[in-house]
mmCIF file of C-alpha atoms and ligand atoms in Angstrom:
data_model
loop_
_atom_site.group_PDB
_atom_site.id
_atom_site.type_symbol
_atom_site.label_atom_id
_atom_site.label_comp_id
_atom_site.label_asym_id
_atom_site.label_seq_id
_atom_site.Cartn_x
_atom_site.Cartn_y
_atom_site.Cartn_z
ATOM 1 C CA MET A 1 0.000 0.000 0.000
ATOM 2 C CA ALA A 2 1.407 3.392 -1.001
ATOM 3 C CA VAL A 3 0.419 6.890 0.074
ATOM 4 C CA HIS A 4 0.341 9.578 -2.612
ATOM 5 C CA GLU A 5 0.111 13.293 -1.890
ATOM 6 C CA ILE A 6 -1.106 16.382 -3.695
ATOM 7 C CA ARG A 7 0.008 19.439 -1.711
ATOM 8 C CA ILE A 8 -1.096 22.905 -2.792
ATOM 9 C CA ASP A 9 -0.031 26.475 -2.118
ATOM 10 C CA HIS A 10 -2.889 27.974 -0.089
ATOM 11 C CA SER A 11 -1.664 31.496 -0.810
ATOM 12 C CA VAL A 12 -2.523 31.336 -4.516
ATOM 13 C CA PRO A 13 -5.835 30.658 -6.256
ATOM 14 C CA LEU A 14 -6.268 27.641 -8.519
ATOM 15 C CA ALA A 15 -5.219 29.571 -11.631
ATOM 16 C CA GLY A 16 -1.771 29.942 -10.027
ATOM 17 C CA GLU A 17 -1.383 26.142 -9.791
ATOM 18 C CA PRO A 18 -3.230 24.724 -12.811
ATOM 19 C CA ASP A 19 -1.114 21.543 -12.698
ATOM 20 C CA LYS A 20 -2.709 20.575 -9.335
ATOM 21 C CA GLY A 21 -6.400 20.947 -10.086
ATOM 22 C CA HIS A 22 -9.289 22.136 -12.220
ATOM 23 C CA ASN A 23 -12.676 23.880 -11.937
ATOM 24 C CA ARG A 24 -14.587 22.168 -14.752
ATOM 25 C CA TRP A 25 -15.330 18.473 -15.492
ATOM 26 C CA HIS A 26 -13.782 17.005 -18.644
ATOM 27 C CA PRO A 27 -12.239 13.606 -19.536
ATOM 28 C CA ASP A 28 -9.119 15.193 -21.114
ATOM 29 C CA ILE A 29 -7.828 16.874 -17.938
ATOM 30 C CA PRO A 30 -4.523 15.092 -17.237
ATOM 31 C CA PRO A 31 -4.071 13.288 -13.895
ATOM 32 C CA VAL A 32 -1.895 14.775 -11.129
ATOM 33 C CA VAL A 33 -1.088 11.432 -9.469
ATOM 34 C CA ARG A 34 -1.579 7.767 -10.251
ATOM 35 C CA CYS A 35 -2.440 5.196 -7.572
ATOM 36 C CA ALA A 36 -3.228 1.496 -7.393
ATOM 37 C CA PRO A 37 -6.343 0.014 -5.777
ATOM 38 C CA GLY A 38 -5.706 -0.127 -2.017
ATOM 39 C CA ASP A 39 -3.521 2.984 -2.041
ATOM 40 C CA GLU A 40 -4.221 6.123 -0.044
ATOM 41 C CA VAL A 41 -4.185 9.620 -1.436
ATOM 42 C CA VAL A 42 -3.777 12.769 0.666
ATOM 43 C CA MET A 43 -4.983 15.843 -1.148
ATOM 44 C CA GLU A 44 -5.149 19.460 -0.026
ATOM 45 C CA THR A 45 -8.064 21.490 -1.354
ATOM 46 C CA ARG A 46 -9.118 25.121 -1.708
ATOM 47 C CA ASP A 47 -12.496 26.426 -0.532
ATOM 48 C CA ALA A 48 -15.489 26.481 -2.902
ATOM 49 C CA ILE A 49 -14.969 30.033 -4.134
ATOM 50 C CA ASP A 50 -11.205 29.830 -4.489
ATOM 51 C CA LEU A 51 -9.849 32.043 -1.679
ATOM 52 C CA GLN A 52 -12.046 35.050 -2.478
ATOM 53 C CA ILE A 53 -13.172 35.265 1.181
ATOM 54 C CA SER A 54 -10.844 35.707 4.161
ATOM 55 C CA PRO A 55 -11.367 36.433 7.880
ATOM 56 C CA ASP A 56 -11.182 40.157 7.006
ATOM 57 C CA SER A 57 -13.888 40.033 4.340
ATOM 58 C CA THR A 58 -17.195 41.888 4.728
ATOM 59 C CA SER A 59 -20.729 41.108 3.569
ATOM 60 C CA ALA A 60 -20.495 43.868 0.962
ATOM 61 C CA GLU A 61 -17.554 42.132 -0.729
ATOM 62 C CA LEU A 62 -19.765 39.131 -1.535
ATOM 63 C CA ALA A 63 -21.508 41.067 -4.275
ATOM 64 C CA ALA A 64 -18.198 41.102 -6.206
ATOM 65 C CA VAL A 65 -17.432 37.375 -5.901
ATOM 66 C CA ASN A 66 -16.544 35.793 -9.255
ATOM 67 C CA LEU A 67 -18.630 32.617 -9.458
ATOM 68 C CA ASN A 68 -16.865 31.453 -12.642
ATOM 69 C CA ARG A 69 -14.069 30.287 -10.302
ATOM 70 C CA VAL A 70 -16.389 27.775 -8.537
ATOM 71 C CA HIS A 71 -15.312 25.008 -7.598
ATOM 72 C CA PRO A 72 -11.524 24.701 -7.516
ATOM 73 C CA LEU A 73 -10.960 20.948 -7.268
ATOM 74 C CA THR A 74 -7.748 19.097 -6.520
ATOM 75 C CA GLY A 75 -6.888 16.226 -8.874
ATOM 76 C CA PRO A 76 -7.542 14.241 -10.933
ATOM 77 C CA VAL A 77 -6.266 11.017 -9.371
ATOM 78 C CA TYR A 78 -5.806 8.199 -11.888
ATOM 79 C CA VAL A 79 -6.743 4.822 -10.359
ATOM 80 C CA GLU A 80 -4.802 2.087 -12.144
ATOM 81 C CA GLY A 81 -7.026 -0.541 -13.694
ATOM 82 C CA ALA A 82 -10.262 1.458 -13.422
ATOM 83 C CA GLU A 83 -12.424 1.038 -16.499
ATOM 84 C CA PRO A 84 -15.916 2.169 -17.510
ATOM 85 C CA GLY A 85 -18.492 -0.085 -15.855
ATOM 86 C CA ASP A 86 -16.433 -0.539 -12.670
ATOM 87 C CA LEU A 87 -17.635 0.768 -9.349
ATOM 88 C CA LEU A 88 -15.040 2.982 -7.655
ATOM 89 C CA VAL A 89 -14.965 2.663 -3.863
ATOM 90 C CA ILE A 90 -13.756 5.768 -2.064
ATOM 91 C CA GLU A 91 -13.208 5.241 1.645
ATOM 92 C CA ILE A 92 -13.140 8.619 3.360
ATOM 93 C CA LEU A 93 -10.448 8.285 6.029
ATOM 94 C CA GLU A 94 -10.095 11.891 7.165
ATOM 95 C CA VAL A 95 -11.155 15.420 6.254
ATOM 96 C CA ALA A 96 -8.938 17.795 8.240
ATOM 97 C CA ALA A 97 -10.170 21.337 8.884
ATOM 98 C CA PRO A 98 -8.269 24.622 9.163
ATOM 99 C CA GLN A 99 -9.148 27.384 11.685
ATOM 100 C CA PHE A 100 -11.344 29.525 9.429
ATOM 101 C CA GLY A 101 -14.615 28.902 7.639
ATOM 102 C CA PHE A 102 -17.406 31.042 6.209
ATOM 103 C CA THR A 103 -21.074 30.944 5.252
ATOM 104 C CA ALA A 104 -22.073 33.291 2.435
ATOM 105 C CA GLN A 105 -25.425 34.479 1.131
ATOM 106 C CA ILE A 106 -24.628 35.562 -2.405
ATOM 107 C CA PRO A 107 -27.205 37.636 -4.330
ATOM 108 C CA GLY A 108 -28.985 35.546 -6.959
ATOM 109 C CA PHE A 109 -27.912 32.257 -5.367
ATOM 110 C CA GLY A 110 -29.524 29.948 -2.787
ATOM 111 C CA PHE A 111 -32.878 28.262 -2.253
ATOM 112 C CA LEU A 112 -34.657 31.464 -1.062
ATOM 113 C CA ARG A 113 -32.791 33.852 -3.398
ATOM 114 C CA ASP A 114 -35.928 35.917 -4.070
ATOM 115 C CA ASP A 115 -36.448 36.510 -0.327
ATOM 116 C CA PHE A 116 -32.770 37.346 0.351
ATOM 117 C CA PRO A 117 -31.420 39.764 -2.276
ATOM 118 C CA GLU A 118 -28.705 41.218 0.003
ATOM 119 C CA PRO A 119 -25.261 39.705 0.599
ATOM 120 C CA PHE A 120 -24.486 38.366 4.084
ATOM 121 C CA LEU A 121 -21.359 36.759 5.474
ATOM 122 C CA VAL A 122 -20.737 34.699 8.607
ATOM 123 C CA ARG A 123 -17.060 34.180 9.479
ATOM 124 C CA TRP A 124 -16.498 31.122 11.661
ATOM 125 C CA GLN A 125 -13.687 30.157 14.008
ATOM 126 C CA LEU A 126 -13.064 26.415 13.794
ATOM 127 C CA ALA A 127 -11.440 24.847 16.853
ATOM 128 C CA ASP A 128 -11.556 21.486 18.651
ATOM 129 C CA GLY A 129 -14.297 20.198 16.370
ATOM 130 C CA TRP A 130 -16.660 23.152 16.831
ATOM 131 C CA ALA A 131 -17.564 26.256 14.822
ATOM 132 C CA THR A 132 -18.417 29.517 16.576
ATOM 133 C CA SER A 133 -18.887 33.037 15.246
ATOM 134 C CA ASP A 134 -19.405 36.586 16.478
ATOM 135 C CA ASP A 135 -21.518 37.037 13.340
ATOM 136 C CA LEU A 136 -23.967 34.391 14.605
ATOM 137 C CA PRO A 137 -23.717 34.373 18.409
ATOM 138 C CA GLY A 138 -25.363 31.953 20.829
ATOM 139 C CA VAL A 139 -24.766 28.719 18.942
ATOM 140 C CA ARG A 140 -21.922 26.333 18.421
ATOM 141 C CA ILE A 141 -21.992 23.937 15.503
ATOM 142 C CA PRO A 142 -20.476 20.440 15.790
ATOM 143 C CA GLY A 143 -18.072 19.652 12.987
ATOM 144 C CA ALA A 144 -18.365 16.629 10.725
ATOM 145 C CA PRO A 145 -16.186 17.754 7.812
ATOM 146 C CA PHE A 146 -16.821 16.351 4.349
ATOM 147 C CA MET A 147 -16.092 17.188 0.730
ATOM 148 C CA GLY A 148 -19.057 19.015 -0.823
ATOM 149 C CA THR A 149 -17.742 18.268 -4.300
ATOM 150 C CA ILE A 150 -16.350 14.794 -4.923
ATOM 151 C CA GLY A 151 -16.472 12.970 -8.213
ATOM 152 C CA VAL A 152 -14.919 11.385 -11.261
ATOM 153 C CA ALA A 153 -14.556 12.552 -14.849
ATOM 154 C CA PRO A 154 -17.441 12.005 -17.231
ATOM 155 C CA SER A 155 -16.739 10.036 -20.384
ATOM 156 C CA ARG A 156 -16.837 11.954 -23.634
ATOM 157 C CA GLU A 157 -20.166 10.266 -24.378
ATOM 158 C CA LEU A 158 -21.632 11.185 -20.960
ATOM 159 C CA LEU A 159 -20.348 14.755 -21.312
ATOM 160 C CA GLY A 160 -22.147 15.028 -24.656
ATOM 161 C CA ARG A 161 -25.404 13.684 -23.236
ATOM 162 C CA ILE A 162 -25.221 16.049 -20.251
ATOM 163 C CA ALA A 163 -24.471 19.091 -22.432
ATOM 164 C CA GLU A 164 -27.436 18.253 -24.643
ATOM 165 C CA ARG A 165 -29.928 17.700 -21.848
ATOM 166 C CA GLU A 166 -28.853 20.838 -19.937
ATOM 167 C CA GLN A 167 -29.167 22.915 -23.115
ATOM 168 C CA ASP A 168 -32.633 21.454 -23.610
ATOM 169 C CA LEU A 169 -33.492 22.377 -20.022
ATOM 170 C CA ILE A 170 -32.353 25.977 -20.565
ATOM 171 C CA ALA A 171 -34.456 26.134 -23.759
ATOM 172 C CA ARG A 172 -37.480 25.056 -21.706
ATOM 173 C CA GLY A 173 -36.916 27.890 -19.224
ATOM 174 C CA GLY A 174 -35.015 25.887 -16.609
ATOM 175 C CA VAL A 175 -31.989 26.971 -14.616
ATOM 176 C CA ALA A 176 -28.644 25.473 -15.725
ATOM 177 C CA LEU A 177 -25.182 26.841 -16.400
ATOM 178 C CA PRO A 178 -23.790 26.269 -19.905
ATOM 179 C CA PRO A 179 -20.020 25.865 -20.430
ATOM 180 C CA GLU A 180 -18.072 29.053 -19.596
ATOM 181 C CA ALA A 181 -14.498 29.453 -20.776
ATOM 182 C CA ALA A 182 -13.844 32.599 -18.701
ATOM 183 C CA ASP A 183 -11.772 31.698 -15.607
ATOM 184 C CA ALA A 184 -11.858 28.011 -16.524
ATOM 185 C CA VAL A 185 -8.961 25.856 -15.328
ATOM 186 C CA PRO A 186 -7.579 24.338 -17.479
ATOM 187 C CA ALA A 187 -7.675 27.355 -19.791
ATOM 188 C CA ASP A 188 -6.951 25.245 -22.904
ATOM 189 C CA PRO A 189 -9.775 26.354 -25.244
ATOM 190 C CA ALA A 190 -10.338 22.786 -26.486
ATOM 191 C CA ILE A 191 -11.327 21.832 -22.912
ATOM 192 C CA ALA A 192 -12.637 25.099 -21.457
ATOM 193 C CA GLY A 193 -15.123 25.649 -24.288
ATOM 194 C CA GLU A 194 -17.038 22.416 -23.669
ATOM 195 C CA ALA A 195 -16.179 21.292 -20.128
ATOM 196 C CA LEU A 196 -19.048 20.943 -17.666
ATOM 197 C CA ARG A 197 -19.597 23.435 -14.867
ATOM 198 C CA THR A 198 -19.171 21.987 -11.394
ATOM 199 C CA VAL A 199 -22.316 23.407 -9.801
ATOM 200 C CA PRO A 200 -24.735 20.512 -10.422
ATOM 201 C CA PRO A 201 -24.155 16.994 -9.127
ATOM 202 C CA ARG A 202 -24.497 14.434 -11.906
ATOM 203 C CA GLU A 203 -23.884 10.746 -12.679
ATOM 204 C CA ASN A 204 -20.166 11.393 -12.079
ATOM 205 C CA GLY A 205 -20.851 12.672 -8.553
ATOM 206 C CA GLY A 206 -19.554 16.222 -8.179
ATOM 207 C CA ASN A 207 -21.254 18.846 -6.033
ATOM 208 C CA VAL A 208 -23.460 16.389 -4.167
ATOM 209 C CA ASP A 209 -23.336 18.273 -0.837
ATOM 210 C CA ILE A 210 -24.158 15.149 1.195
ATOM 211 C CA LYS A 211 -23.219 15.833 4.793
ATOM 212 C CA GLN A 212 -23.039 12.143 5.703
ATOM 213 C CA LEU A 213 -19.867 11.799 3.571
ATOM 214 C CA ALA A 214 -17.745 12.465 6.666
ATOM 215 C CA ALA A 215 -14.734 10.378 7.691
ATOM 216 C CA GLY A 216 -15.802 6.745 7.957
ATOM 217 C CA THR A 217 -18.119 6.763 4.945
ATOM 218 C CA ARG A 218 -17.556 4.550 1.919
ATOM 219 C CA LEU A 219 -18.695 6.136 -1.295
ATOM 220 C CA PHE A 220 -19.435 4.165 -4.469
ATOM 221 C CA MET A 221 -19.322 5.780 -7.894
ATOM 222 C CA PRO A 222 -19.656 4.366 -11.385
ATOM 223 C CA VAL A 223 -16.470 4.775 -13.422
ATOM 224 C CA TRP A 224 -17.030 6.505 -16.786
ATOM 225 C CA THR A 225 -13.545 6.865 -18.192
ATOM 226 C CA PRO A 226 -10.249 4.910 -17.894
ATOM 227 C CA GLY A 227 -8.504 5.609 -14.565
ATOM 228 C CA ALA A 228 -11.761 7.046 -13.141
ATOM 229 C CA LEU A 229 -10.026 10.459 -12.754
ATOM 230 C CA PHE A 230 -11.147 11.288 -9.211
ATOM 231 C CA SER A 231 -11.155 14.865 -7.883
ATOM 232 C CA ALA A 232 -12.504 16.665 -4.819
ATOM 233 C CA GLY A 233 -12.834 20.098 -3.248
ATOM 234 C CA ASP A 234 -15.405 22.471 -1.703
ATOM 235 C CA ALA A 235 -15.032 21.057 1.816
ATOM 236 C CA HIS A 236 -17.686 21.781 4.415
ATOM 237 C CA PHE A 237 -17.042 21.821 8.171
ATOM 238 C CA ALA A 238 -20.773 21.379 8.822
ATOM 239 C CA GLN A 239 -24.013 21.632 6.880
ATOM 240 C CA GLY A 240 -27.737 21.111 7.380
ATOM 241 C CA ASP A 241 -29.385 18.591 5.066
ATOM 242 C CA CYS A 242 -30.245 20.794 2.053
ATOM 243 C CA GLU A 243 -27.582 23.560 2.450
ATOM 244 C CA THR A 244 -30.381 26.030 1.956
ATOM 245 C CA CYS A 245 -28.628 29.395 1.628
ATOM 246 C CA GLY A 246 -26.274 27.918 -0.963
ATOM 247 C CA THR A 247 -23.215 27.596 1.248
ATOM 248 C CA ALA A 248 -22.358 25.498 4.304
ATOM 249 C CA ILE A 249 -19.439 26.271 6.637
ATOM 250 C CA GLU A 250 -17.048 26.532 3.675
ATOM 251 C CA MET A 251 -13.364 25.837 4.144
ATOM 252 C CA SER A 252 -10.133 24.601 2.679
ATOM 253 C CA ALA A 253 -9.246 21.077 3.830
ATOM 254 C CA THR A 254 -7.016 18.036 3.583
ATOM 255 C CA LEU A 255 -8.735 14.874 2.386
ATOM 256 C CA ARG A 256 -7.272 11.429 3.034
ATOM 257 C CA ALA A 257 -9.004 8.661 1.096
ATOM 258 C CA ARG A 258 -8.398 5.064 0.068
ATOM 259 C CA PHE A 259 -9.463 3.770 -3.328
ATOM 260 C CA ASP A 260 -10.664 0.362 -4.419
ATOM 261 C CA LEU A 261 -12.495 -1.111 -7.391
ATOM 262 C CA ARG A 262 -15.433 -3.486 -7.776
ATOM 263 C CA LYS A 263 -14.840 -4.673 -11.318
ATOM 264 C CA GLN A 264 -17.810 -4.181 -13.664
ATOM 265 C CA LEU A 265 -20.313 -3.971 -10.779
ATOM 266 C CA ALA A 266 -21.779 -0.690 -12.036
ATOM 267 C CA ALA A 267 -22.365 -2.256 -15.455
ATOM 268 C CA GLU A 268 -23.815 -5.481 -14.039
ATOM 269 C CA ARG A 269 -26.231 -3.735 -11.703
ATOM 270 C CA ASP A 270 -26.848 -0.695 -13.915
ATOM 271 C CA ILE A 271 -25.667 1.670 -11.152
ATOM 272 C CA ARG A 272 -25.682 5.175 -12.631
ATOM 273 C CA ASP A 273 -25.638 7.353 -9.516
ATOM 274 C CA VAL A 274 -23.590 7.723 -6.359
ATOM 275 C CA GLN A 275 -24.245 5.384 -3.419
ATOM 276 C CA PHE A 276 -22.707 5.455 0.077
ATOM 277 C CA GLU A 277 -22.672 3.605 3.384
ATOM 278 C CA ARG A 278 -21.274 3.935 6.866
ATOM 279 C CA ASP A 279 -21.289 1.959 10.117
ATOM 280 C CA ASP A 280 -21.726 4.647 12.766
ATOM 281 C CA TYR A 281 -23.033 8.181 13.366
ATOM 282 C CA SER A 282 -21.279 10.902 11.388
ATOM 283 C CA VAL A 283 -21.762 13.301 14.328
ATOM 284 C CA PRO A 284 -22.623 12.526 17.984
ATOM 285 C CA PRO A 285 -26.190 11.114 18.056
ATOM 286 C CA GLU A 286 -27.627 14.019 20.038
ATOM 287 C CA TYR A 287 -26.970 16.170 16.958
ATOM 288 C CA ALA A 288 -27.383 13.505 14.278
ATOM 289 C CA ALA A 289 -30.804 12.203 15.266
ATOM 290 C CA PRO A 290 -31.212 14.881 16.784
ATOM 291 C CA ARG A 291 -32.089 14.147 20.426
ATOM 292 C CA ARG A 292 -33.807 17.443 21.303
ATOM 293 C CA PHE A 293 -35.290 19.476 18.485
ATOM 294 C CA PHE A 294 -37.892 22.003 17.377
ATOM 295 C CA ALA A 295 -39.390 21.408 13.933
ATOM 296 C CA THR A 296 -41.455 23.436 11.507
ATOM 297 C CA THR A 297 -43.320 22.058 8.504
ATOM 298 C CA GLY A 298 -44.366 23.214 5.054
ATOM 299 C CA ILE A 299 -46.977 21.995 2.547
ATOM 300 C CA SER A 300 -47.367 22.447 -1.222
ATOM 301 C CA VAL A 301 -49.292 25.733 -0.922
ATOM 302 C CA ASP A 302 -47.498 29.011 -1.540
ATOM 303 C CA PRO A 303 -47.862 32.011 0.808
ATOM 304 C CA ASP A 304 -50.501 33.694 -1.380
ATOM 305 C CA GLY A 305 -52.696 30.597 -1.214
ATOM 306 C CA ARG A 306 -52.058 28.910 -4.560
ATOM 307 C CA ASN A 307 -52.090 25.124 -4.242
ATOM 308 C CA TYR A 308 -49.465 23.146 -6.175
ATOM 309 C CA SER A 309 -49.781 19.451 -6.941
ATOM 310 C CA GLU A 310 -47.216 17.139 -5.318
ATOM 311 C CA ASP A 311 -44.612 19.911 -5.191
ATOM 312 C CA LEU A 312 -41.735 19.253 -2.785
ATOM 313 C CA THR A 313 -39.988 22.498 -3.681
ATOM 314 C CA VAL A 314 -42.917 24.599 -2.482
ATOM 315 C CA ALA A 315 -43.237 22.491 0.674
ATOM 316 C CA ALA A 316 -39.497 22.782 1.412
ATOM 317 C CA ARG A 317 -39.510 26.564 0.959
ATOM 318 C CA ASN A 318 -42.426 26.847 3.355
ATOM 319 C CA ALA A 319 -40.812 24.654 6.021
ATOM 320 C CA LEU A 320 -37.645 26.726 5.745
ATOM 321 C CA ARG A 321 -39.425 30.102 5.814
ATOM 322 C CA ASN A 322 -41.334 28.933 8.880
ATOM 323 C CA MET A 323 -38.063 27.958 10.600
ATOM 324 C CA ILE A 324 -36.491 31.331 9.760
ATOM 325 C CA SER A 325 -39.519 33.085 11.297
ATOM 326 C CA HIS A 326 -39.236 30.865 14.380
ATOM 327 C CA LEU A 327 -35.531 31.647 14.832
ATOM 328 C CA GLU A 328 -36.272 35.355 14.462
ATOM 329 C CA ALA A 329 -39.141 35.352 16.967
ATOM 330 C CA GLU A 330 -37.720 32.909 19.521
ATOM 331 C CA TYR A 331 -34.007 33.832 19.529
ATOM 332 C CA GLY A 332 -33.894 37.390 18.169
ATOM 333 C CA TYR A 333 -31.754 36.595 15.121
ATOM 334 C CA THR A 334 -32.012 38.715 12.005
ATOM 335 C CA ARG A 335 -33.553 36.897 9.041
ATOM 336 C CA GLN A 336 -30.138 36.634 7.409
ATOM 337 C CA GLN A 337 -28.575 35.137 10.543
ATOM 338 C CA ALA A 338 -31.491 32.695 10.771
ATOM 339 C CA TYR A 339 -31.118 31.686 7.108
ATOM 340 C CA ALA A 340 -27.390 31.083 7.647
ATOM 341 C CA LEU A 341 -28.078 28.968 10.738
ATOM 342 C CA CYS A 342 -30.579 26.879 8.747
ATOM 343 C CA SER A 343 -27.990 26.320 6.024
ATOM 344 C CA VAL A 344 -25.346 25.012 8.424
ATOM 345 C CA ALA A 345 -27.419 23.133 11.019
ATOM 346 C CA VAL A 346 -31.132 22.658 10.151
ATOM 347 C CA ASP A 347 -32.092 19.433 8.379
ATOM 348 C CA LEU A 348 -34.924 19.468 5.866
ATOM 349 C CA LYS A 349 -36.541 16.044 5.733
ATOM 350 C CA VAL A 350 -39.235 14.751 3.425
ATOM 351 C CA SER A 351 -42.032 13.634 5.757
ATOM 352 C CA GLU A 352 -44.470 12.358 3.125
ATOM 353 C CA VAL A 353 -44.888 12.229 -0.667
ATOM 354 C CA VAL A 354 -48.272 10.487 -0.931
ATOM 355 C CA ASP A 355 -51.047 12.625 0.487
ATOM 356 C CA VAL A 356 -52.076 14.382 -2.735
ATOM 357 C CA PRO A 357 -51.928 17.200 -3.521
ATOM 358 C CA ASN A 358 -49.835 18.274 -0.518
ATOM 359 C CA PHE A 359 -46.440 16.874 0.376
ATOM 360 C CA VAL A 360 -44.906 17.687 3.774
ATOM 361 C CA VAL A 361 -41.344 18.781 4.392
ATOM 362 C CA SER A 362 -40.179 19.210 8.007
ATOM 363 C CA ALA A 363 -37.273 21.382 9.136
ATOM 364 C CA PHE A 364 -35.417 20.102 12.238
ATOM 365 C CA LEU A 365 -33.488 22.461 14.496
ATOM 366 C CA PRO A 366 -31.263 20.558 16.990
ATOM 367 C CA LEU A 367 -31.682 22.341 20.332
ATOM 368 C CA ASP A 368 -28.346 21.115 21.713
ATOM 369 C CA LEU A 369 -26.695 23.729 19.450
ATOM 370 C CA PHE A 370 -27.604 26.555 21.790
ATOM 371 C CA ASP A 371 -25.307 27.703 24.574
HETATM 372 ZN ZN1 ZN B 1 -19.522 24.319 -0.588
#
């Protein structure tokens, strides 16, 4: 068993070290290291918006953030012997956190972007497994660091299918980001002009934002291209299920992972999406379950009384808005502070999807967070 390392210079953005990472998905991005099944890889990663926020940043600066630089990923890692149809096993051994993290509400981004047009920043101190902040006093958030973006390269064929379906979605009035060469890494026009943006999770994993992918989790991903070409970045110190404001507690990190292969299992079982498993709680059970909580709910009826049919999005927005109002009334937080707290610590759960026309989403606030 060998250990491979990808160390980065945290004082320069990704564009300063284009041989260590990338911020688009494409099968032609050359690997940084090669490993054999059973090997470990240690990789250092930049935060989701590529060092544009520091402990001295202010909310006002968020309006100027360049989102074309999302997400600087470290990699790719070439796994020897990996072929399309294999299932790649990624055992998350450790996600080490630094001392600074942030939660950002960026105009035009986030689940309630119409309700929150103003930028807002929470700067967190990370120490001894907890996040605390003067920008959001009265709570401490237990850490369970994980990589928000973790994935493998798409095949050329998959890339083509994705580009086509996302273009079709845009034509139908949907929200998707077409390829964008500006600020792409690699800058090579043959790649930058057609590479996929990293914002949506897809069949190759990517920006899945699954908080249970903390150390101890085994992640399974179909391999699409020879060597799998694994990359990761966008680490989160903590996050509520749903990451509602669009950011978690964002941070740079060091990932340690072990790779293995289940030959042709993805092809045999027709596995096209990410799967994962673990054997124990990803955070102490009083927070994971949680033990003590207050919950709000939402149904598929919007605030002006229009009823939607079987609409989870409407129900989720309502549950979240109700939790923000509760945090404002009960704890005296501003709406922006409350929205940030929801994004890092409140879990949205689907309570039912059968009682037509109204689905129920519940929002769980763990009460052990409060001092
Ligand atoms: Zn993130």
